[in-house]
PDB file of N, CA, C and O in Angstrom:
ATOM      1  N   UNK A   1      -0.057   2.160   1.369  1.00 96.00           N
ATOM      2  CA  UNK A   1      -1.643   2.534   1.555  1.00 96.00           C
ATOM      3  C   UNK A   1      -1.772   3.612   0.435  1.00 96.00           C
ATOM      4  O   UNK A   1      -1.198   4.525   0.515  1.00 96.00           O
ATOM      5  N   UNK A   2      -2.898   3.504  -0.370  1.00 98.00           N
ATOM      6  CA  UNK A   2      -3.189   4.605  -1.155  1.00 98.00           C
ATOM      7  C   UNK A   2      -4.582   5.082  -1.053  1.00 98.00           C
ATOM      8  O   UNK A   2      -5.513   4.368  -0.645  1.00 98.00           O
ATOM      9  N   UNK A   3      -4.910   6.477  -1.272  1.00 98.00           N
ATOM     10  CA  UNK A   3      -6.273   6.993  -1.220  1.00 98.00           C
ATOM     11  C   UNK A   3      -6.915   7.034  -2.564  1.00 98.00           C
ATOM     12  O   UNK A   3      -6.405   7.422  -3.434  1.00 98.00           O
ATOM     13  N   UNK A   4      -8.259   6.210  -2.550  1.00 98.00           N
ATOM     14  CA  UNK A   4      -9.065   6.387  -3.952  1.00 98.00           C
ATOM     15  C   UNK A   4     -10.302   6.857  -3.538  1.00 98.00           C
ATOM     16  O   UNK A   4     -10.705   7.096  -2.454  1.00 98.00           O
ATOM     17  N   UNK A   5     -11.148   6.950  -4.714  1.00 98.00           N
ATOM     18  CA  UNK A   5     -12.619   7.201  -4.283  1.00 98.00           C
ATOM     19  C   UNK A   5     -13.413   6.232  -5.287  1.00 98.00           C
ATOM     20  O   UNK A   5     -13.246   5.945  -6.432  1.00 98.00           O
ATOM     21  N   UNK A   6     -14.154   5.574  -4.212  1.00 98.00           N
ATOM     22  CA  UNK A   6     -15.276   4.445  -5.024  1.00 98.00           C
ATOM     23  C   UNK A   6     -16.145   5.374  -5.913  1.00 98.00           C
ATOM     24  O   UNK A   6     -16.135   6.496  -6.073  1.00 98.00           O
ATOM     25  N   UNK A   7     -16.702   4.760  -6.927  1.00 97.00           N
ATOM     26  CA  UNK A   7     -17.549   5.393  -7.794  1.00 97.00           C
ATOM     27  C   UNK A   7     -18.740   5.969  -7.271  1.00 97.00           C
ATOM     28  O   UNK A   7     -19.252   7.054  -7.952  1.00 97.00           O
ATOM     29  N   UNK A   8     -19.271   5.536  -6.145  1.00 97.00           N
ATOM     30  CA  UNK A   8     -20.309   6.479  -5.351  1.00 97.00           C
ATOM     31  C   UNK A   8     -19.523   7.595  -4.590  1.00 97.00           C
ATOM     32  O   UNK A   8     -20.342   8.201  -3.710  1.00 97.00           O
ATOM     33  N   UNK A   9     -18.530   8.012  -4.718  1.00 98.00           N
ATOM     34  CA  UNK A   9     -17.754   9.096  -4.277  1.00 98.00           C
ATOM     35  C   UNK A   9     -17.450   8.767  -2.978  1.00 98.00           C
ATOM     36  O   UNK A   9     -17.140   9.763  -2.216  1.00 98.00           O
ATOM     37  N   UNK A  10     -17.523   7.628  -2.336  1.00 98.00           N
ATOM     38  CA  UNK A  10     -16.820   7.271  -1.012  1.00 98.00           C
ATOM     39  C   UNK A  10     -15.601   7.143  -0.925  1.00 98.00           C
ATOM     40  O   UNK A  10     -15.079   6.419  -1.791  1.00 98.00           O
ATOM     41  N   UNK A  11     -14.687   7.770  -0.024  1.00 98.00           N
ATOM     42  CA  UNK A  11     -13.320   7.618   0.045  1.00 98.00           C
ATOM     43  C   UNK A  11     -12.778   6.338   0.411  1.00 98.00           C
ATOM     44  O   UNK A  11     -13.707   5.421   1.205  1.00 98.00           O
ATOM     45  N   UNK A  12     -11.824   5.705  -0.032  1.00 97.00           N
ATOM     46  CA  UNK A  12     -11.253   4.358   0.059  1.00 97.00           C
ATOM     47  C   UNK A  12      -9.891   4.231   0.369  1.00 97.00           C
ATOM     48  O   UNK A  12      -9.095   5.071  -0.589  1.00 97.00           O
ATOM     49  N   UNK A  13      -9.173   3.551   1.164  1.00 98.00           N
ATOM     50  CA  UNK A  13      -7.807   3.583   1.288  1.00 98.00           C
ATOM     51  C   UNK A  13      -7.483   2.051   1.193  1.00 98.00           C
ATOM     52  O   UNK A  13      -7.950   1.331   1.938  1.00 98.00           O
ATOM     53  N   UNK A  14      -6.673   1.746   0.287  1.00 97.00           N
ATOM     54  CA  UNK A  14      -6.406   0.303  -0.133  1.00 97.00           C
ATOM     55  C   UNK A  14      -4.847   0.059   0.207  1.00 97.00           C
ATOM     56  O   UNK A  14      -3.896   0.923  -0.077  1.00 97.00           O
ATOM     57  N   UNK A  15      -4.561  -1.302   0.730  1.00 97.00           N
ATOM     58  CA  UNK A  15      -3.274  -1.500   0.825  1.00 97.00           C
ATOM     59  C   UNK A  15      -2.713  -2.016  -0.589  1.00 97.00           C
ATOM     60  O   UNK A  15      -3.218  -2.897  -1.260  1.00 97.00           O
ATOM     61  N   UNK A  16      -1.881  -1.327  -1.004  1.00 96.00           N
ATOM     62  CA  UNK A  16      -1.527  -1.299  -2.576  1.00 96.00           C
ATOM     63  C   UNK A  16      -0.724  -2.710  -2.627  1.00 96.00           C
ATOM     64  O   UNK A  16      -0.388  -3.068  -4.046  1.00 96.00           O
ATOM     65  N   UNK A  17      -0.233  -3.187  -1.583  1.00 96.00           N
ATOM     66  CA  UNK A  17       0.437  -4.357  -1.911  1.00 96.00           C
ATOM     67  C   UNK A  17      -0.227  -5.522  -2.037  1.00 96.00           C
ATOM     68  O   UNK A  17       0.272  -6.735  -2.577  1.00 96.00           O
ATOM     69  N   UNK A  18      -1.666  -5.444  -1.977  1.00 97.00           N
ATOM     70  CA  UNK A  18      -2.541  -6.507  -2.178  1.00 97.00           C
ATOM     71  C   UNK A  18      -3.232  -6.466  -3.482  1.00 97.00           C
ATOM     72  O   UNK A  18      -4.379  -7.180  -3.552  1.00 97.00           O
ATOM     73  N   UNK A  19      -2.999  -5.448  -4.361  1.00 98.00           N
ATOM     74  CA  UNK A  19      -3.761  -5.181  -5.577  1.00 98.00           C
ATOM     75  C   UNK A  19      -3.148  -6.534  -6.424  1.00 98.00           C
ATOM     76  O   UNK A  19      -1.991  -6.500  -6.754  1.00 98.00           O
ATOM     77  N   UNK A  20      -3.861  -7.188  -6.956  1.00 98.00           N
ATOM     78  CA  UNK A  20      -3.649  -8.080  -7.907  1.00 98.00           C
ATOM     79  C   UNK A  20      -3.583  -7.611  -9.386  1.00 98.00           C
ATOM     80  O   UNK A  20      -2.530  -7.968 -10.105  1.00 98.00           O
ATOM     81  N   UNK A  21      -4.517  -6.977  -9.864  1.00 98.00           N
ATOM     82  CA  UNK A  21      -4.463  -6.384 -11.035  1.00 98.00           C
ATOM     83  C   UNK A  21      -5.580  -5.408 -11.209  1.00 98.00           C
ATOM     84  O   UNK A  21      -6.399  -5.010 -10.263  1.00 98.00           O
ATOM     85  N   UNK A  22      -5.454  -4.499 -12.171  1.00 98.00           N
ATOM     86  CA  UNK A  22      -6.384  -3.431 -12.508  1.00 98.00           C
ATOM     87  C   UNK A  22      -6.955  -3.445 -13.864  1.00 98.00           C
ATOM     88  O   UNK A  22      -6.388  -3.667 -14.865  1.00 98.00           O
ATOM     89  N   UNK A  23      -8.466  -3.599 -13.897  1.00 97.00           N
ATOM     90  CA  UNK A  23      -8.952  -3.832 -15.120  1.00 97.00           C
ATOM     91  C   UNK A  23      -9.561  -2.345 -15.590  1.00 97.00           C
ATOM     92  O   UNK A  23     -10.043  -1.615 -14.812  1.00 97.00           O
ATOM     93  N   UNK A  24      -9.410  -2.414 -16.959  1.00 96.00           N
ATOM     94  CA  UNK A  24      -9.731  -0.957 -17.668  1.00 96.00           C
ATOM     95  C   UNK A  24     -10.983  -1.441 -18.468  1.00 96.00           C
ATOM     96  O   UNK A  24     -10.979  -1.623 -19.686  1.00 96.00           O
ATOM     97  N   UNK A  25     -12.394  -1.516 -17.701  1.00 93.00           N
ATOM     98  CA  UNK A  25     -13.597  -1.617 -18.633  1.00 93.00           C
ATOM     99  C   UNK A  25     -13.808  -0.036 -18.833  1.00 93.00           C
ATOM    100  O   UNK A  25     -13.027   0.713 -18.818  1.00 93.00           O
ATOM    101  N   UNK A  26     -15.047   0.237 -19.060  1.00 93.00           N
ATOM    102  CA  UNK A  26     -15.301   1.804 -19.003  1.00 93.00           C
ATOM    103  C   UNK A  26     -14.760   2.423 -17.625  1.00 93.00           C
ATOM    104  O   UNK A  26     -14.401   3.468 -17.601  1.00 93.00           O
ATOM    105  N   UNK A  27     -15.171   1.511 -16.579  1.00 96.00           N
ATOM    106  CA  UNK A  27     -14.873   1.860 -15.159  1.00 96.00           C
ATOM    107  C   UNK A  27     -13.268   1.279 -14.715  1.00 96.00           C
ATOM    108  O   UNK A  27     -12.858   0.322 -15.407  1.00 96.00           O
ATOM    109  N   UNK A  28     -12.681   1.827 -13.896  1.00 98.00           N
ATOM    110  CA  UNK A  28     -11.554   1.109 -13.359  1.00 98.00           C
ATOM    111  C   UNK A  28     -11.774   0.299 -12.313  1.00 98.00           C
ATOM    112  O   UNK A  28     -12.425   0.706 -11.247  1.00 98.00           O
ATOM    113  N   UNK A  29     -11.428  -0.938 -12.459  1.00 98.00           N
ATOM    114  CA  UNK A  29     -11.887  -1.983 -11.339  1.00 98.00           C
ATOM    115  C   UNK A  29     -10.556  -2.614 -10.931  1.00 98.00           C
ATOM    116  O   UNK A  29      -9.856  -3.013 -11.712  1.00 98.00           O
ATOM    117  N   UNK A  30     -10.298  -2.621  -9.448  1.00 98.00           N
ATOM    118  CA  UNK A  30      -9.222  -2.888  -8.935  1.00 98.00           C
ATOM    119  C   UNK A  30      -9.513  -4.353  -8.194  1.00 98.00           C
ATOM    120  O   UNK A  30     -10.484  -4.434  -7.357  1.00 98.00           O
ATOM    121  N   UNK A  31      -8.908  -5.305  -8.690  1.00 98.00           N
ATOM    122  CA  UNK A  31      -8.901  -6.773  -8.012  1.00 98.00           C
ATOM    123  C   UNK A  31      -7.877  -6.911  -6.954  1.00 98.00           C
ATOM    124  O   UNK A  31      -6.817  -6.666  -7.250  1.00 98.00           O
ATOM    125  N   UNK A  32      -8.275  -7.403  -5.871  1.00 98.00           N
ATOM    126  CA  UNK A  32      -7.341  -7.511  -4.721  1.00 98.00           C
ATOM    127  C   UNK A  32      -7.005  -8.948  -4.561  1.00 98.00           C
ATOM    128  O   UNK A  32      -7.846  -9.968  -5.039  1.00 98.00           O
ATOM    129  N   UNK A  33      -6.037  -9.195  -3.793  1.00 97.00           N
ATOM    130  CA  UNK A  33      -5.600 -10.653  -3.699  1.00 97.00           C
ATOM    131  C   UNK A  33      -6.628 -11.562  -2.915  1.00 97.00           C
ATOM    132  O   UNK A  33      -6.710 -12.658  -3.202  1.00 97.00           O
ATOM    133  N   UNK A  34      -7.555 -10.970  -2.174  1.00 97.00           N
ATOM    134  CA  UNK A  34      -8.510 -11.477  -1.529  1.00 97.00           C
ATOM    135  C   UNK A  34      -9.778 -11.898  -2.378  1.00 97.00           C
ATOM    136  O   UNK A  34     -10.610 -12.544  -1.706  1.00 97.00           O
ATOM    137  N   UNK A  35      -9.787 -11.412  -3.547  1.00 97.00           N
ATOM    138  CA  UNK A  35     -10.861 -11.576  -4.357  1.00 97.00           C
ATOM    139  C   UNK A  35     -11.831 -10.466  -4.365  1.00 97.00           C
ATOM    140  O   UNK A  35     -12.731 -10.380  -5.211  1.00 97.00           O
ATOM    141  N   UNK A  36     -11.539  -9.553  -3.634  1.00 97.00           N
ATOM    142  CA  UNK A  36     -12.566  -8.245  -3.557  1.00 97.00           C
ATOM    143  C   UNK A  36     -12.310  -7.476  -4.831  1.00 97.00           C
ATOM    144  O   UNK A  36     -11.112  -7.628  -5.229  1.00 97.00           O
ATOM    145  N   UNK A  37     -13.150  -6.802  -5.307  1.00 98.00           N
ATOM    146  CA  UNK A  37     -12.942  -5.887  -6.375  1.00 98.00           C
ATOM    147  C   UNK A  37     -13.641  -4.558  -6.021  1.00 98.00           C
ATOM    148  O   UNK A  37     -14.716  -4.488  -5.430  1.00 98.00           O
ATOM    149  N   UNK A  38     -12.970  -3.576  -6.472  1.00 98.00           N
ATOM    150  CA  UNK A  38     -13.604  -2.263  -6.129  1.00 98.00           C
ATOM    151  C   UNK A  38     -13.532  -1.457  -7.463  1.00 98.00           C
ATOM    152  O   UNK A  38     -12.521  -1.463  -8.071  1.00 98.00           O
ATOM    153  N   UNK A  39     -14.750  -0.680  -7.627  1.00 98.00           N
ATOM    154  CA  UNK A  39     -14.729   0.033  -8.838  1.00 98.00           C
ATOM    155  C   UNK A  39     -14.259   1.694  -8.292  1.00 98.00           C
ATOM    156  O   UNK A  39     -15.226   2.041  -7.362  1.00 98.00           O
ATOM    157  N   UNK A  40     -13.324   2.314  -9.010  1.00 98.00           N
ATOM    158  CA  UNK A  40     -13.053   3.547  -8.400  1.00 98.00           C
ATOM    159  C   UNK A  40     -13.169   4.471  -9.583  1.00 98.00           C
ATOM    160  O   UNK A  40     -13.152   4.381 -10.731  1.00 98.00           O
ATOM    161  N   UNK A  41     -13.139   5.786  -9.190  1.00 98.00           N
ATOM    162  CA  UNK A  41     -13.257   6.936 -10.070  1.00 98.00           C
ATOM    163  C   UNK A  41     -11.972   7.383 -10.744  1.00 98.00           C
ATOM    164  O   UNK A  41     -11.749   7.716 -12.001  1.00 98.00           O
ATOM    165  N   UNK A  42     -10.814   6.919 -10.174  1.00 98.00           N
ATOM    166  CA  UNK A  42      -9.482   7.211 -10.690  1.00 98.00           C
ATOM    167  C   UNK A  42      -9.292   6.150 -11.797  1.00 98.00           C
ATOM    168  O   UNK A  42      -9.653   5.046 -11.849  1.00 98.00           O
ATOM    169  N   UNK A  43      -8.449   6.778 -12.834  1.00 97.00           N
ATOM    170  CA  UNK A  43      -8.014   5.887 -14.046  1.00 97.00           C
ATOM    171  C   UNK A  43      -6.970   5.058 -13.597  1.00 97.00           C
ATOM    172  O   UNK A  43      -6.393   5.194 -12.518  1.00 97.00           O
ATOM    173  N   UNK A  44      -6.689   4.076 -14.310  1.00 97.00           N
ATOM    174  CA  UNK A  44      -5.805   3.121 -14.097  1.00 97.00           C
ATOM    175  C   UNK A  44      -4.358   3.721 -13.930  1.00 97.00           C
ATOM    176  O   UNK A  44      -3.646   3.319 -13.113  1.00 97.00           O
ATOM    177  N   UNK A  45      -4.011   4.810 -14.781  1.00 97.00           N
ATOM    178  CA  UNK A  45      -2.845   5.279 -14.729  1.00 97.00           C
ATOM    179  C   UNK A  45      -2.522   6.332 -13.426  1.00 97.00           C
ATOM    180  O   UNK A  45      -1.463   6.170 -12.782  1.00 97.00           O
ATOM    181  N   UNK A  46      -3.717   6.698 -13.082  1.00 98.00           N
ATOM    182  CA  UNK A  46      -3.611   7.412 -11.684  1.00 98.00           C
ATOM    183  C   UNK A  46      -3.626   6.419 -10.447  1.00 98.00           C
ATOM    184  O   UNK A  46      -2.720   6.935  -9.547  1.00 98.00           O
ATOM    185  N   UNK A  47      -4.081   5.135 -10.725  1.00 98.00           N
ATOM    186  CA  UNK A  47      -3.878   4.052  -9.648  1.00 98.00           C
ATOM    187  C   UNK A  47      -2.327   3.899  -9.678  1.00 98.00           C
ATOM    188  O   UNK A  47      -1.759   3.832  -8.627  1.00 98.00           O
ATOM    189  N   UNK A  48      -1.929   3.640 -10.650  1.00 97.00           N
ATOM    190  CA  UNK A  48      -0.376   3.061 -10.863  1.00 97.00           C
ATOM    191  C   UNK A  48       0.468   4.425 -10.345  1.00 97.00           C
ATOM    192  O   UNK A  48       1.488   3.938  -9.486  1.00 97.00           O
ATOM    193  N   UNK A  49       0.289   5.617 -10.710  1.00 98.00           N
ATOM    194  CA  UNK A  49       0.997   6.671 -10.179  1.00 98.00           C
ATOM    195  C   UNK A  49       0.907   6.646  -8.649  1.00 98.00           C
ATOM    196  O   UNK A  49       1.956   6.945  -7.845  1.00 98.00           O
ATOM    197  N   UNK A  50      -0.197   6.415  -8.134  1.00 98.00           N
ATOM    198  CA  UNK A  50      -0.303   6.765  -6.455  1.00 98.00           C
ATOM    199  C   UNK A  50       0.401   5.440  -6.161  1.00 98.00           C
ATOM    200  O   UNK A  50       1.097   5.605  -4.808  1.00 98.00           O
ATOM    201  N   UNK A  51       0.431   4.315  -6.504  1.00 97.00           N
ATOM    202  CA  UNK A  51       1.240   3.052  -6.002  1.00 97.00           C
ATOM    203  C   UNK A  51       2.765   3.601  -5.945  1.00 97.00           C
ATOM    204  O   UNK A  51       3.560   3.164  -5.159  1.00 97.00           O
ATOM    205  N   UNK A  52       3.075   4.058  -7.185  1.00 97.00           N
ATOM    206  CA  UNK A  52       4.588   4.478  -7.398  1.00 97.00           C
ATOM    207  C   UNK A  52       5.088   5.475  -6.181  1.00 97.00           C
ATOM    208  O   UNK A  52       6.039   5.354  -5.716  1.00 97.00           O
ATOM    209  N   UNK A  53       4.061   6.674  -6.177  1.00 96.00           N
ATOM    210  CA  UNK A  53       4.461   7.507  -5.261  1.00 96.00           C
ATOM    211  C   UNK A  53       4.599   6.996  -3.622  1.00 96.00           C
ATOM    212  O   UNK A  53       5.483   7.359  -3.093  1.00 96.00           O
ATOM    213  N   UNK A  54       3.481   6.143  -3.637  1.00 95.00           N
ATOM    214  CA  UNK A  54       3.544   5.581  -2.221  1.00 95.00           C
ATOM    215  C   UNK A  54       4.717   4.771  -1.927  1.00 95.00           C
ATOM    216  O   UNK A  54       5.496   4.776  -0.698  1.00 95.00           O
ATOM    217  N   UNK A  55       5.348   3.877  -3.058  1.00 95.00           N
ATOM    218  CA  UNK A  55       6.473   2.792  -2.761  1.00 95.00           C
ATOM    219  C   UNK A  55       7.781   3.906  -2.780  1.00 95.00           C
ATOM    220  O   UNK A  55       8.647   3.510  -1.946  1.00 95.00           O
ATOM    221  N   UNK A  56       7.578   4.990  -3.399  1.00 94.00           N
ATOM    222  CA  UNK A  56       8.851   5.950  -3.393  1.00 94.00           C
ATOM    223  C   UNK A  56       8.995   6.637  -2.057  1.00 94.00           C
ATOM    224  O   UNK A  56       9.920   6.615  -1.375  1.00 94.00           O
ATOM    225  N   UNK A  57       7.953   6.863  -1.286  1.00 91.00           N
ATOM    226  CA  UNK A  57       8.040   7.451   0.120  1.00 91.00           C
ATOM    227  C   UNK A  57       8.428   6.267   1.030  1.00 91.00           C
ATOM    228  O   UNK A  57       9.258   6.754   2.046  1.00 91.00           O
ATOM    229  N   UNK A  58       8.233   5.146   0.839  1.00 88.00           N
ATOM    230  CA  UNK A  58       8.756   4.092   1.611  1.00 88.00           C
ATOM    231  C   UNK A  58      10.104   4.032   1.532  1.00 88.00           C
ATOM    232  O   UNK A  58      10.837   3.736   2.447  1.00 88.00           O
ATOM    233  N   UNK A  59      10.499   3.797   0.291  1.00 86.00           N
ATOM    234  CA  UNK A  59      12.034   3.552  -0.063  1.00 86.00           C
ATOM    235  C   UNK A  59      12.816   4.831   0.118  1.00 86.00           C
ATOM    236  O   UNK A  59      13.838   4.690   0.606  1.00 86.00           O
ATOM    237  N   UNK A  60      12.334   5.983   0.336  1.00 84.00           N
ATOM    238  CA  UNK A  60      13.205   7.258   0.705  1.00 84.00           C
ATOM    239  C   UNK A  60      13.412   7.429   2.270  1.00 84.00           C
ATOM    240  O   UNK A  60      13.975   8.299   2.526  1.00 84.00           O
ATOM    241  N   UNK A  61      12.552   6.705   2.853  1.00 77.00           N
ATOM    242  CA  UNK A  61      12.568   6.906   4.367  1.00 77.00           C
ATOM    243  C   UNK A  61      14.240   6.526   4.899  1.00 77.00           C
ATOM    244  O   UNK A  61      14.444   5.481   4.490  1.00 77.00           O
ATOM    245  N   UNK A  62      14.618   7.328   5.753  1.00 77.00           N
ATOM    246  CA  UNK A  62      15.889   6.685   6.473  1.00 77.00           C
ATOM    247  C   UNK A  62      15.423   5.354   7.228  1.00 77.00           C
ATOM    248  O   UNK A  62      14.533   5.569   8.022  1.00 77.00           O
ATOM    249  N   UNK A  63      16.270   4.318   7.143  1.00 72.00           N
ATOM    250  CA  UNK A  63      16.140   3.175   8.023  1.00 72.00           C
ATOM    251  C   UNK A  63      16.591   3.637   9.285  1.00 72.00           C
ATOM    252  O   UNK A  63      18.039   4.020   9.328  1.00 72.00           O
ATOM    253  N   UNK A  64      15.934   2.828  10.487  1.00 72.00           N
ATOM    254  CA  UNK A  64      16.502   2.964  11.764  1.00 72.00           C
ATOM    255  C   UNK A  64      17.469   1.785  11.931  1.00 72.00           C
ATOM    256  O   UNK A  64      17.005   0.588  11.668  1.00 72.00           O
ATOM    257  N   UNK A  65      18.607   2.158  12.295  1.00 65.00           N
ATOM    258  CA  UNK A  65      19.429   0.951  12.734  1.00 65.00           C
ATOM    259  C   UNK A  65      19.975   1.155  14.010  1.00 65.00           C
ATOM    260  O   UNK A  65      20.349   1.962  14.238  1.00 65.00           O
ATOM    261  N   UNK A  66      19.905   0.030  14.800  1.00 66.00           N
ATOM    262  CA  UNK A  66      20.300   0.126  16.278  1.00 66.00           C
ATOM    263  C   UNK A  66      21.286  -0.954  16.411  1.00 66.00           C
ATOM    264  O   UNK A  66      21.394  -1.990  15.827  1.00 66.00           O
ATOM    265  N   UNK A  67      22.377  -0.278  16.987  1.00 66.00           N
ATOM    266  CA  UNK A  67      23.570  -1.308  17.324  1.00 66.00           C
ATOM    267  C   UNK A  67      23.647  -1.596  18.802  1.00 66.00           C
ATOM    268  O   UNK A  67      23.474  -0.809  19.690  1.00 66.00           O
ATOM    269  N   UNK A  68      24.000  -2.693  19.011  1.00 62.00           N
ATOM    270  CA  UNK A  68      24.214  -3.339  20.115  1.00 62.00           C
ATOM    271  C   UNK A  68      25.451  -3.768  20.639  1.00 62.00           C
ATOM    272  O   UNK A  68      26.161  -4.543  19.510  1.00 62.00           O
ATOM    273  N   UNK A  69      26.069  -3.620  21.638  1.00 63.00           N
ATOM    274  CA  UNK A  69      27.734  -3.876  21.717  1.00 63.00           C
ATOM    275  C   UNK A  69      27.749  -5.374  21.827  1.00 63.00           C
ATOM    276  O   UNK A  69      28.407  -6.139  21.185  1.00 63.00           O
ATOM    277  N   UNK A  70      26.879  -5.906  22.825  1.00 63.00           N
ATOM    278  CA  UNK A  70      26.766  -7.376  22.813  1.00 63.00           C
ATOM    279  C   UNK A  70      25.303  -7.968  22.737  1.00 63.00           C
ATOM    280  O   UNK A  70      24.437  -7.150  23.298  1.00 63.00           O
ATOM    281  N   UNK A  71      24.957  -8.971  22.257  1.00 60.00           N
ATOM    282  CA  UNK A  71      23.554  -9.477  22.208  1.00 60.00           C
ATOM    283  C   UNK A  71      23.337  -9.817  23.584  1.00 60.00           C
ATOM    284  O   UNK A  71      24.139 -10.430  24.417  1.00 60.00           O
ATOM    285  N   UNK A  72      21.902  -9.570  23.785  1.00 61.00           N
ATOM    286  CA  UNK A  72      21.578  -9.767  25.260  1.00 61.00           C
ATOM    287  C   UNK A  72      21.107 -11.325  25.315  1.00 61.00           C
ATOM    288  O   UNK A  72      20.942 -12.101  24.362  1.00 61.00           O
ATOM    289  N   UNK A  73      21.361 -11.829  26.501  1.00 60.00           N
ATOM    290  CA  UNK A  73      20.717 -13.420  26.919  1.00 60.00           C
ATOM    291  C   UNK A  73      19.650 -13.493  26.644  1.00 60.00           C
ATOM    292  O   UNK A  73      18.719 -12.467  26.967  1.00 60.00           O
ATOM    293  N   UNK A  74      18.894 -14.645  26.552  1.00 60.00           N
ATOM    294  CA  UNK A  74      17.647 -14.906  26.453  1.00 60.00           C
ATOM    295  C   UNK A  74      16.839 -14.280  27.647  1.00 60.00           C
ATOM    296  O   UNK A  74      15.857 -13.764  27.705  1.00 60.00           O
ATOM    297  N   UNK A  75      17.299 -14.612  28.964  1.00 61.00           N
ATOM    298  CA  UNK A  75      16.813 -14.042  30.060  1.00 61.00           C
ATOM    299  C   UNK A  75      16.853 -12.764  30.357  1.00 61.00           C
ATOM    300  O   UNK A  75      15.732 -12.320  30.869  1.00 61.00           O
ATOM    301  N   UNK A  76      17.981 -11.944  29.614  1.00 56.00           N
ATOM    302  CA  UNK A  76      17.617 -10.510  29.805  1.00 56.00           C
ATOM    303  C   UNK A  76      16.543  -9.856  28.955  1.00 56.00           C
ATOM    304  O   UNK A  76      16.085  -8.674  29.218  1.00 56.00           O
ATOM    305  N   UNK A  77      16.254 -10.672  27.884  1.00 54.00           N
ATOM    306  CA  UNK A  77      15.263 -10.071  26.932  1.00 54.00           C
ATOM    307  C   UNK A  77      13.826 -10.138  27.436  1.00 54.00           C
ATOM    308  O   UNK A  77      12.971  -9.414  27.064  1.00 54.00           O
ATOM    309  N   UNK A  78      13.578 -10.870  28.450  1.00 52.00           N
ATOM    310  CA  UNK A  78      12.232 -11.147  28.957  1.00 52.00           C
ATOM    311  C   UNK A  78      12.039 -10.180  29.890  1.00 52.00           C
ATOM    312  O   UNK A  78      11.808  -9.175  30.529  1.00 52.00           O
TER     313      UNK A  78
END
């Protein structure tokens, strides 16, 4: 998720995985996979940087791995 600002200065949080493309008209227009479009104050380069930063934070997190001695039977899982 990335934090942006709509053109009317209202904060907006977007799921960056659902961004389809970013248009650079005079304004920055973000087109989502759902068909929604958002006009934001940030430049296209700023949006790209925010997406990269967000993905870095996800990639840098240590992954939790749990080990089981033996798999549980189906009855035990319920």
